[in-house]
CSV table of C-alpha atoms in Angstrom, one decimal:
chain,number,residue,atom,x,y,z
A,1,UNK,CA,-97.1,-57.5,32.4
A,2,UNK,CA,-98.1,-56.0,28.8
A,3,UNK,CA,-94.7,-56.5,26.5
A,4,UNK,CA,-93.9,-53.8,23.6
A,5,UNK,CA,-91.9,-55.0,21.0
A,6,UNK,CA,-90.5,-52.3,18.6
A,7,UNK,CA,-89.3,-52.3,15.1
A,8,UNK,CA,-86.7,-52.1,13.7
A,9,UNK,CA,-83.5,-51.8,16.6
A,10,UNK,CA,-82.0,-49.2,14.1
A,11,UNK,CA,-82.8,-47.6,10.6
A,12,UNK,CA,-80.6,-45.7,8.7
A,13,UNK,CA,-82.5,-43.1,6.3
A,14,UNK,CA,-82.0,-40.1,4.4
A,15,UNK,CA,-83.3,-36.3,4.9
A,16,UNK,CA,-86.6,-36.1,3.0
A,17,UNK,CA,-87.3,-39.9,3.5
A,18,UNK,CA,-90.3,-41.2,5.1
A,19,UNK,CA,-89.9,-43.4,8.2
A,20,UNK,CA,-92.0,-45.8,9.8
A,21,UNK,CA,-91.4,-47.4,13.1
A,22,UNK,CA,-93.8,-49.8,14.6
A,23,UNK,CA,-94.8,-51.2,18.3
A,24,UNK,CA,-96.5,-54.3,19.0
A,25,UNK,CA,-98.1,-55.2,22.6
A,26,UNK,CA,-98.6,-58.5,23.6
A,27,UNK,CA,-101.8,-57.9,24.8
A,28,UNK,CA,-105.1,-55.3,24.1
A,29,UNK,CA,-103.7,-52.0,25.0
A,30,UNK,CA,-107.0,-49.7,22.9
A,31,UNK,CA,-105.1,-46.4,22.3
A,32,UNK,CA,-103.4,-46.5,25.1
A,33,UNK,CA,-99.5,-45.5,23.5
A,34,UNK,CA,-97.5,-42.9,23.1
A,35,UNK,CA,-94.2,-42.1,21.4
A,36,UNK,CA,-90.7,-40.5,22.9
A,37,UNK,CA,-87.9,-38.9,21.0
A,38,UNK,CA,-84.8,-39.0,23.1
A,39,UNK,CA,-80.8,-37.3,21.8
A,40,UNK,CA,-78.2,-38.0,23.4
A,41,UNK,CA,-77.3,-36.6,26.5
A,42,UNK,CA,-80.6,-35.6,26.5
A,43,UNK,CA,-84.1,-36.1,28.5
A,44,UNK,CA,-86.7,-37.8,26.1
A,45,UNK,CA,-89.0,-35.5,25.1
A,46,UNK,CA,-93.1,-36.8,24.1
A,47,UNK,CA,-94.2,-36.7,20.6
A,48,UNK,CA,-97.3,-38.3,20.6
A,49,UNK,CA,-100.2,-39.7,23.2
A,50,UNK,CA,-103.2,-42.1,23.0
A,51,UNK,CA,-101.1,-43.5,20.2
A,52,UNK,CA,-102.1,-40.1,17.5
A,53,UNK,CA,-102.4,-37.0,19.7
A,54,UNK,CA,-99.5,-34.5,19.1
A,55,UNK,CA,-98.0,-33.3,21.2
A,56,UNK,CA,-98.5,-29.4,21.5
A,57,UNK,CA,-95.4,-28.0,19.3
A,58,UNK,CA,-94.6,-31.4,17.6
A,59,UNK,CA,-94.1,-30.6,13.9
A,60,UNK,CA,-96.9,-32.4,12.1
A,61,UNK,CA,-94.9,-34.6,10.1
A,62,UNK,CA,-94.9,-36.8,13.1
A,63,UNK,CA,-97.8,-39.0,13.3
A,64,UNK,CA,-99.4,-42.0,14.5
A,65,UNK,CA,-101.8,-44.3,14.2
A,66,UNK,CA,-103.1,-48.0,16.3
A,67,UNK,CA,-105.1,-49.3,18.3
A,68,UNK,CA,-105.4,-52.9,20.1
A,69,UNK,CA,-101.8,-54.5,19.6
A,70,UNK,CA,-100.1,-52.6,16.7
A,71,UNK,CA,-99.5,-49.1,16.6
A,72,UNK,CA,-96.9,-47.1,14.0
A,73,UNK,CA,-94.9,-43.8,14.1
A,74,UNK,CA,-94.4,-42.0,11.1
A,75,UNK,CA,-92.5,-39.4,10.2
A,76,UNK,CA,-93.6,-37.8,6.3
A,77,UNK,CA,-90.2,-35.7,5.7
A,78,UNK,CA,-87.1,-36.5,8.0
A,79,UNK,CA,-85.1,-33.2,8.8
A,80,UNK,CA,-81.9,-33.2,10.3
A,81,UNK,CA,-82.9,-32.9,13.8
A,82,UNK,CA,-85.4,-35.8,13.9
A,83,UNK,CA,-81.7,-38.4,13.9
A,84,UNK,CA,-82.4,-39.6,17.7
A,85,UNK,CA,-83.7,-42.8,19.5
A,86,UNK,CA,-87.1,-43.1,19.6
A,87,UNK,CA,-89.5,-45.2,22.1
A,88,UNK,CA,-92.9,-46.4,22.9
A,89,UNK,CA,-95.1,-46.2,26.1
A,90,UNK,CA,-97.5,-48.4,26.9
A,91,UNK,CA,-100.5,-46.7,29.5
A,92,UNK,CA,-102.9,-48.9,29.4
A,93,UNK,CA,-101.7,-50.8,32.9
A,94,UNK,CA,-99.3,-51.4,35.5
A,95,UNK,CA,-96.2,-52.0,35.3
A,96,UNK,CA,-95.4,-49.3,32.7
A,97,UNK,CA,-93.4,-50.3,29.7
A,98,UNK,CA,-91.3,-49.1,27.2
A,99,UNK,CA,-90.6,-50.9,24.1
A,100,UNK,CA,-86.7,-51.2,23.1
A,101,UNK,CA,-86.2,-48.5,21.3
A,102,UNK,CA,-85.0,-47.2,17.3
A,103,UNK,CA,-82.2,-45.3,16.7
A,104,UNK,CA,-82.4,-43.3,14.1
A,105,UNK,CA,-79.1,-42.6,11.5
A,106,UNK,CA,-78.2,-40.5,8.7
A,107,UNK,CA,-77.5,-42.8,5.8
B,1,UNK,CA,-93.0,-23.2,32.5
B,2,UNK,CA,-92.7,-26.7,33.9
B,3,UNK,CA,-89.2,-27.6,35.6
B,4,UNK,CA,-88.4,-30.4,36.8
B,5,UNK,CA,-85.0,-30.9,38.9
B,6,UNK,CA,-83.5,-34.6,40.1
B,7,UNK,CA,-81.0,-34.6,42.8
B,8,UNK,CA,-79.3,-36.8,44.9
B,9,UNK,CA,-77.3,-39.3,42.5
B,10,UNK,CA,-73.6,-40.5,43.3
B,11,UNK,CA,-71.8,-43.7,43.7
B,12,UNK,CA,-73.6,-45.5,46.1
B,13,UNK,CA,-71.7,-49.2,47.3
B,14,UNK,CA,-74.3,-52.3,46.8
B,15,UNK,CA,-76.5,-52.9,49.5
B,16,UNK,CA,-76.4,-48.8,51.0
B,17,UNK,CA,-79.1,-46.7,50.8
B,18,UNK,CA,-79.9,-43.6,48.7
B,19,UNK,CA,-83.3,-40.8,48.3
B,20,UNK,CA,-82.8,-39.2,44.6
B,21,UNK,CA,-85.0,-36.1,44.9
B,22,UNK,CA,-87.0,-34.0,42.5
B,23,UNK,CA,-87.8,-30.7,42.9
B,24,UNK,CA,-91.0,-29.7,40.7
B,25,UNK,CA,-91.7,-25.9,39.7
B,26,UNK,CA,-94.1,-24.2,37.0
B,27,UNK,CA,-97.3,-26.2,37.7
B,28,UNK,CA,-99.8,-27.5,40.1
B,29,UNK,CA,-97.9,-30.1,41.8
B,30,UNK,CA,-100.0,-31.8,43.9
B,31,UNK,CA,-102.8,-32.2,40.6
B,32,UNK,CA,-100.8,-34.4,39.1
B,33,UNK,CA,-99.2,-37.9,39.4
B,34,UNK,CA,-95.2,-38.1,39.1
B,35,UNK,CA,-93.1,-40.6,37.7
B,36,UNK,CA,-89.1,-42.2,38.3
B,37,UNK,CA,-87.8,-44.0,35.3
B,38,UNK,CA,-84.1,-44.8,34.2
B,39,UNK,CA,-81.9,-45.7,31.6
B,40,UNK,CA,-78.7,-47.7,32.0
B,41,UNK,CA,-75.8,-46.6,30.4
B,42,UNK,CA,-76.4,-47.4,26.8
B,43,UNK,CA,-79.5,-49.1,27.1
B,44,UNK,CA,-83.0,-47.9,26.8
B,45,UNK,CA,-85.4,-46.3,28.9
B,46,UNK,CA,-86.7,-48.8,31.7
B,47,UNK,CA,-90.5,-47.5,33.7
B,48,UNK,CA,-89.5,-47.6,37.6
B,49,UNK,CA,-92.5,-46.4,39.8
B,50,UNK,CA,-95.2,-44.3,39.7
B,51,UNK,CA,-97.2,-41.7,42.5
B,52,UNK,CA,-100.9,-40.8,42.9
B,53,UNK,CA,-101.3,-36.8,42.8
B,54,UNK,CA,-102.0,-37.3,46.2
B,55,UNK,CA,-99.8,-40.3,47.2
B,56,UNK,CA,-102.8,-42.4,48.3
B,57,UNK,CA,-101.8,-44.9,45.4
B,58,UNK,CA,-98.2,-46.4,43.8
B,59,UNK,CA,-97.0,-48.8,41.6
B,60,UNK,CA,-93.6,-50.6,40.8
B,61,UNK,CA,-91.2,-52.2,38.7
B,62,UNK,CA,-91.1,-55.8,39.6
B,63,UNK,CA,-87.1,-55.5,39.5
B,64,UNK,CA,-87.5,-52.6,42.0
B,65,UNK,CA,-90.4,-53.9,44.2
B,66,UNK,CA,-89.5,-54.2,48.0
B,67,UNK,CA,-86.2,-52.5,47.5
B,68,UNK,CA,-87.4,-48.5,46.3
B,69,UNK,CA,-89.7,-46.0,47.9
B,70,UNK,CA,-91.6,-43.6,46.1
B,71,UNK,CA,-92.7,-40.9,47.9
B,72,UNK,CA,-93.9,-37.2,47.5
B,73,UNK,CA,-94.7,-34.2,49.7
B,74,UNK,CA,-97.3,-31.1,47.9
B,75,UNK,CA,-96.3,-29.0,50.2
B,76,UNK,CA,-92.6,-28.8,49.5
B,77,UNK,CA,-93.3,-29.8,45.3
B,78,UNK,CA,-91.0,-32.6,46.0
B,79,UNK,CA,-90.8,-36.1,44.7
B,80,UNK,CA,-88.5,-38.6,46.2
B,81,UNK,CA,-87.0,-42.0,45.4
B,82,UNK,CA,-85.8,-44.1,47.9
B,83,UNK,CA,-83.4,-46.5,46.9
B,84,UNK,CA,-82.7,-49.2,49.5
B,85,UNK,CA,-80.2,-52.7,48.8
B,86,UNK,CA,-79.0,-51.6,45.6
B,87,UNK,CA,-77.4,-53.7,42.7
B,88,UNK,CA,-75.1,-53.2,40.0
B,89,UNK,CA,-78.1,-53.6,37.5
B,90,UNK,CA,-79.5,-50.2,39.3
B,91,UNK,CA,-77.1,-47.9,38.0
B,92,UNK,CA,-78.6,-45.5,35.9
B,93,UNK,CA,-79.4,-42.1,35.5
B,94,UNK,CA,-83.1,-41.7,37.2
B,95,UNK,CA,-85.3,-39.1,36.0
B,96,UNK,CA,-88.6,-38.0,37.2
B,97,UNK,CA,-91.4,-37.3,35.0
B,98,UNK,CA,-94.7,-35.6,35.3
B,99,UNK,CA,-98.0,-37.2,34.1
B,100,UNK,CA,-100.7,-35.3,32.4
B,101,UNK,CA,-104.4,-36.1,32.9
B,102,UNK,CA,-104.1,-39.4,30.6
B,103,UNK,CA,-102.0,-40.6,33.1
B,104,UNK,CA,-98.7,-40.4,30.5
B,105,UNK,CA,-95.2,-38.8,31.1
B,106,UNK,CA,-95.5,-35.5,29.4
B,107,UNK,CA,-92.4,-33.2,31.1
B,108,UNK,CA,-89.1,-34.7,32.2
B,109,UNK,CA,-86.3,-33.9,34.3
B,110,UNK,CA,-82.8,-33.9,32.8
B,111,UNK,CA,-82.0,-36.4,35.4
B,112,UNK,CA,-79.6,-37.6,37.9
B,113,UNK,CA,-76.8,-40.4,37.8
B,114,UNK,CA,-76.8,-43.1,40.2
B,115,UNK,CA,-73.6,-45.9,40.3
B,116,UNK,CA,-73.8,-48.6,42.3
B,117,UNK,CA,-70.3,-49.7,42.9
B,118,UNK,CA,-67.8,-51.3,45.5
């Protein structure tokens, strides 16, 4: 089974701050990730696919970049809404997996 | 628009049986494969099983392998989950997912809460 490791756990930032948050597979995964934000209480919700495809009504200061084992989120400008938990997707293979997760504070 | 709506969750005692369902609406069901994954309380999301758009293939979770079902019928728009021999590590809320042509989770449910407990 492909692992995702995430970076960091949590990440405390400012509005206006740029944020990076990064996935590593254990294995050759091409472009094959995509990115979740999830609030609480809530469903998770997909930013990105095939690791820099927004999604359709994403605000494009989400972004990301990859390929191979090491991929990165980015988000230029954080607003007040983006202050969730976000998560990786590996769909390269079987088993599906998700890497641990960021959460995301207001410093 | 795309609704997706799990039912079926409860407290279920370890080792009874349970089908979550998910009732899909406001797209071409039987185009597109579906998805179950969960998310412990306070934990992260966890990938459970997956569904062919036409059921002919499936894939699982190693921790859930031999023990859940998935299973969908076009005609009714319905996705199921069955959940056989459960364990106090399968409680969860379960939510089903739809998968877009890249074969990703694009639209979720708001999911459904399963307890396994004595």
């Amino acid at each position: 089974d492909i692992q995702m490791t995430q970076s960091p756990s949590s990440l405390s930032a400012s509005v206006g701050d740029r944020v990076t948050i990064t996935c590593r597979a254990s294995q050759g995964i091409r472009n094959d990730l995509a990115w979740y934000q999830q609030k609480p209480g809530k469903a998770p919700e997909r930013l990105i696919y095939a690791a820099s495809s927004l999604q359709g009504g994403v605000p494009s200061r989400f972004s990301g970049s990859g390929s191979g084992t090491e991929f990165t989120l980015t988000i230029s400008s954080l607003q007040p809404e983006d202050f969730a938990t976000y998560y990786c997707l590996q769909h390269n293979s079987y088993p599906r997996t998700f890497g641990q997760g960021t959460k995301l504070e207001i410093k | 628009q795309v609704q997706l709506v799990e039912s079926g969750g409860g407290v279920v005692q370890p080792g009874k049986s349970l089908r979550l369902s998910c009732a899909a609406s406001g797209f071409t069901f039987r185009s597109f494969g579906m998805h179950w994954v969960r998310q412990a309380p306070g934990k992260g999301l966890q990938w459970v099983a997956v569904i062919s758009y036409d059921g002919s293939s499936k894939y699982y979770a190693d921790s859930v392998k031999g023990r859940f079902t998935i299973s969908r019928d076009n005609s009714q728009n319905t996705l199921w989950l069955q959940v056989n021999s459960p364990r106090a590590e399968d409680t969860a809320v379960y939510y089903c997912a739809k998968e877009d042509t890249v074969l990703v989770p694009d639209y979720w449910g708001q999911g459904t809460l399963v307890t396994v407990s004595s």
